[in-house]
Amino acid sequence: HLTMLGRALILALALVAPAQAWAPAPRMSIAVFGATGGVGGEAASQAMARGEKVTALVRDKSRVTTPMRGEAGGAPMTLDNVVEGTVTSQADVDKVFEGQDVTGVVIALGGKTKDVGETMLTDGSACIINAMKKYGVKRVSVVTSIGAGDSENQAPFFFKMLMYTVMKGIFTDKNNQEGLFLKGPGSDLEYCIVRPGGLTLDPPNGIINVIDGEAGSITRADVASFCLDALDTPDFPYIKKTPCISSDKGTSWVKDRSAATQGDRAAA
């Protein structure tokens, strides 16, 4: 009988031990700011696909749709929690964090200056930083652009001309936004400032290069994946850094201004 009992005990341990080893990791809770834009929409969609809880702040809930990939996308997208409001309102931003146990944040804001104002990126990010500190959230991915900060010389020549002229105001706001994390109130957070090259609507190809030279193009989907990895990976190598990323498409690209991408500039 002792032998039978011993065998039963060994069998029981063999059944229990793997179940403990295979227990799923705790579910992340991601807050996305800019979920009606190209990168933000991809981040929200991909986070849901990873099994994470997603809360988004948007101005219009009806614009929360599946991300565009070529001709596909644009269908209604259901998230765990959607807050209607504006990112420059501290009260609205706080609602995103209240009771959601947020573990990481994606900031993928944009907007035409005439629609959102000259300082929306900076003002909105300041509200997000305040909320993160209030609710004890440390990890954040911030999407800015190639050409921002000390990456000016990594932008292609024609894009530099835009930066110095029609996009001068936008880049002033982007640089000030980055400054909140690099040397301002967000400097004690675990931030990753992501500076992508030319954004495309192509399907993701999984090739994401952190570069020192001139930037090429990269899909919005791959940028979003990089942002989520920065939140999900405890020892992510680019925390407190400003990686410029592009894919394998070379250094020649044209800024995508198709109708499908307009949310990138109106996602406040």
Coordinates of C-alpha atoms in Angstrom, one line a residue:
H1 CA 0.0 0.0 0.0
L2 CA 2.9 2.4 0.7
T3 CA 4.2 1.8 -2.8
M4 CA 0.8 2.6 -4.3
L5 CA 0.5 5.6 -2.1
G6 CA 4.0 6.8 -3.2
R7 CA 3.1 6.3 -6.9
A8 CA -0.1 8.3 -6.4
L9 CA 1.9 11.1 -4.7
I10 CA 4.5 11.2 -7.5
L11 CA 1.7 11.3 -10.1
A12 CA -0.1 14.1 -8.3
L13 CA 3.1 16.2 -8.1
A14 CA 3.8 15.6 -11.8
L15 CA 0.3 16.9 -12.6
V16 CA 0.5 19.9 -10.3
A17 CA 4.0 21.1 -11.0
P18 CA 3.6 21.8 -14.7
A19 CA 0.4 23.6 -14.1
Q20 CA 2.2 26.0 -11.8
A21 CA 5.1 26.4 -14.2
W22 CA 2.7 27.2 -17.1
A23 CA 0.6 29.7 -15.1
P24 CA 0.1 32.8 -17.3
A25 CA 1.9 36.0 -16.5
P26 CA -0.2 38.6 -14.7
R27 CA -2.3 40.5 -17.2
M28 CA -0.9 44.0 -18.1
S29 CA -3.2 47.0 -18.1
I30 CA -2.3 49.5 -20.8
A31 CA -3.5 53.1 -21.2
V32 CA -3.3 54.4 -24.7
F33 CA -3.4 58.1 -25.6
G34 CA -4.0 58.6 -29.3
A35 CA -6.0 55.4 -29.9
T36 CA -7.8 57.0 -32.9
G37 CA -4.5 57.6 -34.7
G38 CA -2.4 55.1 -36.7
V39 CA 0.2 54.1 -34.2
G40 CA -2.1 54.5 -31.2
G41 CA -4.8 52.4 -32.8
E42 CA -2.2 49.7 -33.6
A43 CA -1.0 49.8 -30.0
A44 CA -4.5 49.4 -28.6
S45 CA -5.3 46.6 -31.1
Q46 CA -2.1 44.7 -30.6
A47 CA -2.3 45.0 -26.8
M48 CA -5.8 43.4 -26.8
A49 CA -4.4 40.6 -29.0
R50 CA -1.6 40.1 -26.5
G51 CA -4.3 39.5 -23.8
E52 CA -3.8 42.8 -22.1
K53 CA -6.4 45.1 -20.7
V54 CA -6.7 48.4 -22.7
T55 CA -8.1 51.8 -21.6
A56 CA -8.1 54.7 -24.1
L57 CA -8.8 58.4 -23.9
V58 CA -10.4 59.7 -27.1
R59 CA -12.4 62.7 -28.1
D60 CA -15.0 60.7 -30.0
K61 CA -15.7 57.0 -29.2
S62 CA -17.1 56.4 -32.7
R63 CA -13.6 56.9 -34.1
V64 CA -12.1 53.9 -32.2
T65 CA -11.7 51.5 -35.1
T66 CA -9.4 48.7 -36.2
P67 CA -6.1 50.0 -37.6
M68 CA -5.7 50.5 -41.3
R69 CA -3.3 48.1 -43.0
G70 CA -3.3 48.8 -46.7
E71 CA -7.0 48.6 -47.6
A72 CA -8.1 46.6 -44.5
G73 CA -9.3 48.1 -41.3
G74 CA -11.7 50.8 -40.1
A75 CA -14.2 48.5 -38.4
P76 CA -15.4 49.3 -34.9
M77 CA -12.9 48.2 -32.3
T78 CA -14.0 47.2 -28.8
L79 CA -11.6 48.0 -26.0
D80 CA -11.9 47.2 -22.3
N81 CA -12.6 50.8 -21.3
V82 CA -12.9 54.0 -23.4
V83 CA -13.0 57.4 -21.8
E84 CA -14.3 60.4 -23.8
G85 CA -12.4 63.6 -23.2
T86 CA -9.3 65.6 -24.0
V87 CA -5.7 64.9 -23.1
T88 CA -5.2 68.5 -22.0
S89 CA -7.8 68.1 -19.2
Q90 CA -6.2 66.7 -16.1
A91 CA -9.6 65.4 -14.9
D92 CA -10.2 63.5 -18.1
V93 CA -6.7 62.0 -18.0
D94 CA -7.1 60.9 -14.4
K95 CA -10.3 59.0 -15.4
V96 CA -8.2 56.7 -17.6
F97 CA -6.2 55.6 -14.6
E98 CA -8.9 55.5 -11.9
G99 CA -9.7 51.9 -10.9
Q100 CA -7.8 50.4 -13.9
D101 CA -4.6 49.3 -12.3
V102 CA -2.6 50.7 -15.2
T103 CA 0.8 49.1 -15.6
G104 CA 2.1 50.9 -18.7
V105 CA 1.2 53.9 -20.9
V106 CA 1.5 54.5 -24.7
I107 CA 1.5 58.2 -25.7
A108 CA 1.0 58.4 -29.5
L109 CA -0.6 61.8 -29.8
G110 CA -0.8 64.1 -32.8
G111 CA -3.0 66.7 -34.4
K112 CA -3.1 69.5 -36.8
T113 CA -2.1 72.7 -34.9
K114 CA -5.2 74.5 -36.0
D115 CA -7.4 71.7 -34.5
V116 CA -5.5 70.9 -31.3
G117 CA -3.5 74.0 -30.5
E118 CA 0.2 74.8 -30.6
T119 CA 1.1 73.1 -27.3
M120 CA -1.2 70.0 -27.1
L121 CA 1.6 67.4 -27.1
T122 CA 3.4 69.2 -24.3
D123 CA 0.3 70.1 -22.2
G124 CA -1.2 66.6 -22.7
S125 CA 1.9 64.8 -21.8
A126 CA 2.3 66.9 -18.7
C127 CA -1.2 65.8 -17.6
I128 CA -0.3 62.2 -18.3
I129 CA 2.9 62.5 -16.2
N130 CA 0.9 63.9 -13.3
A131 CA -1.6 61.1 -13.5
M132 CA 1.2 58.4 -13.7
K133 CA 2.8 59.8 -10.6
K134 CA -0.6 60.0 -8.8
Y135 CA -1.5 56.4 -9.6
G136 CA 2.0 55.0 -9.2
V137 CA 2.7 54.0 -12.9
K138 CA 6.3 54.0 -14.0
R139 CA 6.6 52.6 -17.6
V140 CA 5.7 54.8 -20.6
S141 CA 6.4 54.7 -24.4
V142 CA 6.3 58.1 -26.0
V143 CA 6.1 58.3 -29.8
T144 CA 7.6 61.5 -31.3
S145 CA 9.4 61.6 -34.6
I146 CA 12.7 61.3 -36.4
G147 CA 14.2 64.8 -36.4
A148 CA 13.1 65.6 -32.8
G149 CA 15.7 66.5 -30.2
D150 CA 19.2 65.4 -31.1
S151 CA 18.0 63.2 -34.0
E152 CA 17.7 66.2 -36.4
N153 CA 20.5 65.0 -38.6
Q154 CA 19.0 61.6 -39.0
A155 CA 16.0 63.0 -40.9
P156 CA 16.2 63.0 -44.7
F157 CA 17.1 66.3 -46.3
F158 CA 13.6 67.0 -47.7
F159 CA 12.0 66.2 -44.3
K160 CA 14.4 68.7 -42.6
M161 CA 13.1 71.4 -44.9
L162 CA 9.6 70.7 -43.7
M163 CA 10.8 70.7 -40.1
Y164 CA 12.3 74.2 -40.6
T165 CA 9.2 75.6 -42.4
V166 CA 5.7 74.3 -42.3
M167 CA 6.3 71.9 -39.5
K168 CA 8.4 74.2 -37.3
G169 CA 5.6 74.7 -34.8
I170 CA 4.9 71.0 -34.5
F171 CA 8.5 70.2 -33.9
T172 CA 8.7 72.9 -31.2
D173 CA 5.9 71.1 -29.4
K174 CA 7.5 67.7 -30.0
N175 CA 10.8 68.9 -28.6
N176 CA 9.1 70.4 -25.5
Q177 CA 7.2 67.2 -25.1
E178 CA 10.4 65.2 -25.1
G179 CA 11.9 67.6 -22.6
L180 CA 9.3 66.8 -20.0
F181 CA 10.8 63.3 -19.9
L182 CA 14.5 64.0 -20.6
K183 CA 14.9 66.9 -18.1
G184 CA 11.5 67.6 -16.6
P185 CA 8.9 66.2 -14.3
G186 CA 8.8 62.9 -16.1
S187 CA 12.6 62.2 -15.9
D188 CA 12.1 59.8 -13.0
L189 CA 9.7 57.6 -14.9
E190 CA 10.8 54.6 -16.9
Y191 CA 10.3 56.2 -20.3
C192 CA 11.2 55.2 -23.8
I193 CA 11.0 58.0 -26.3
V194 CA 10.4 56.4 -29.7
R195 CA 11.5 58.4 -32.8
P196 CA 10.2 56.5 -35.9
G197 CA 11.1 57.2 -39.5
G198 CA 8.5 57.6 -42.2
L199 CA 5.3 55.8 -41.2
T200 CA 3.5 53.5 -43.6
L201 CA 0.3 51.5 -43.6
D202 CA 1.9 48.3 -44.7
P203 CA 1.3 45.1 -42.7
P204 CA 4.0 44.6 -40.0
N205 CA 7.1 42.7 -41.1
G206 CA 8.7 42.5 -37.6
I207 CA 11.9 44.2 -38.8
I208 CA 12.7 47.0 -36.4
N209 CA 16.1 48.5 -36.5
V210 CA 17.4 51.0 -33.9
I211 CA 19.6 53.3 -36.1
D212 CA 22.3 55.9 -35.8
G213 CA 22.2 57.0 -39.4
E214 CA 19.5 58.4 -41.7
A215 CA 16.1 57.1 -41.1
G216 CA 14.1 55.0 -43.5
S217 CA 10.4 54.0 -43.4
I218 CA 8.7 51.7 -40.9
T219 CA 5.1 50.5 -40.5
R220 CA 2.9 51.9 -37.9
A221 CA 2.2 48.4 -36.7
D222 CA 5.9 47.7 -36.1
V223 CA 6.2 51.0 -34.2
A224 CA 3.3 50.0 -32.0
S225 CA 4.9 46.6 -31.3
F226 CA 8.1 48.3 -30.3
C227 CA 6.2 50.5 -27.9
L228 CA 4.4 47.6 -26.3
D229 CA 7.6 45.6 -25.9
A230 CA 9.0 48.6 -24.0
L231 CA 6.1 48.3 -21.6
D232 CA 6.0 44.5 -21.3
T233 CA 9.8 43.7 -21.1
P234 CA 11.2 44.4 -17.6
D235 CA 14.8 44.8 -18.8
F236 CA 13.9 46.5 -22.1
P237 CA 17.3 47.9 -23.4
Y238 CA 16.0 51.4 -24.4
I239 CA 14.5 52.6 -21.1
K240 CA 15.5 56.2 -20.4
K241 CA 16.7 56.4 -24.0
T242 CA 15.5 57.9 -27.3
P243 CA 15.8 55.2 -30.0
C244 CA 15.3 56.2 -33.7
I245 CA 13.7 53.2 -35.4
S246 CA 13.1 52.2 -39.0
S247 CA 12.8 49.0 -41.0
D248 CA 14.6 47.5 -43.9
K249 CA 13.1 49.7 -46.7
G250 CA 16.2 51.9 -47.2
T251 CA 16.4 55.7 -46.4
S252 CA 14.1 57.0 -49.2
W253 CA 10.5 57.6 -48.0
V254 CA 7.6 60.0 -48.5
K255 CA 5.5 61.1 -45.6
D256 CA 2.1 59.4 -45.8
R257 CA -0.7 62.0 -45.8
S258 CA -3.5 59.7 -47.0
A259 CA -6.9 60.0 -45.5
A260 CA -6.4 56.8 -43.6
T261 CA -3.6 58.4 -41.5
Q262 CA -5.3 61.6 -40.6
G263 CA -6.0 60.3 -37.1
D264 CA -2.3 60.5 -36.4
R265 CA -2.7 64.3 -36.4
A266 CA -6.0 64.5 -34.7
A267 CA -5.7 62.0 -31.9
A268 CA -5.8 64.3 -28.9

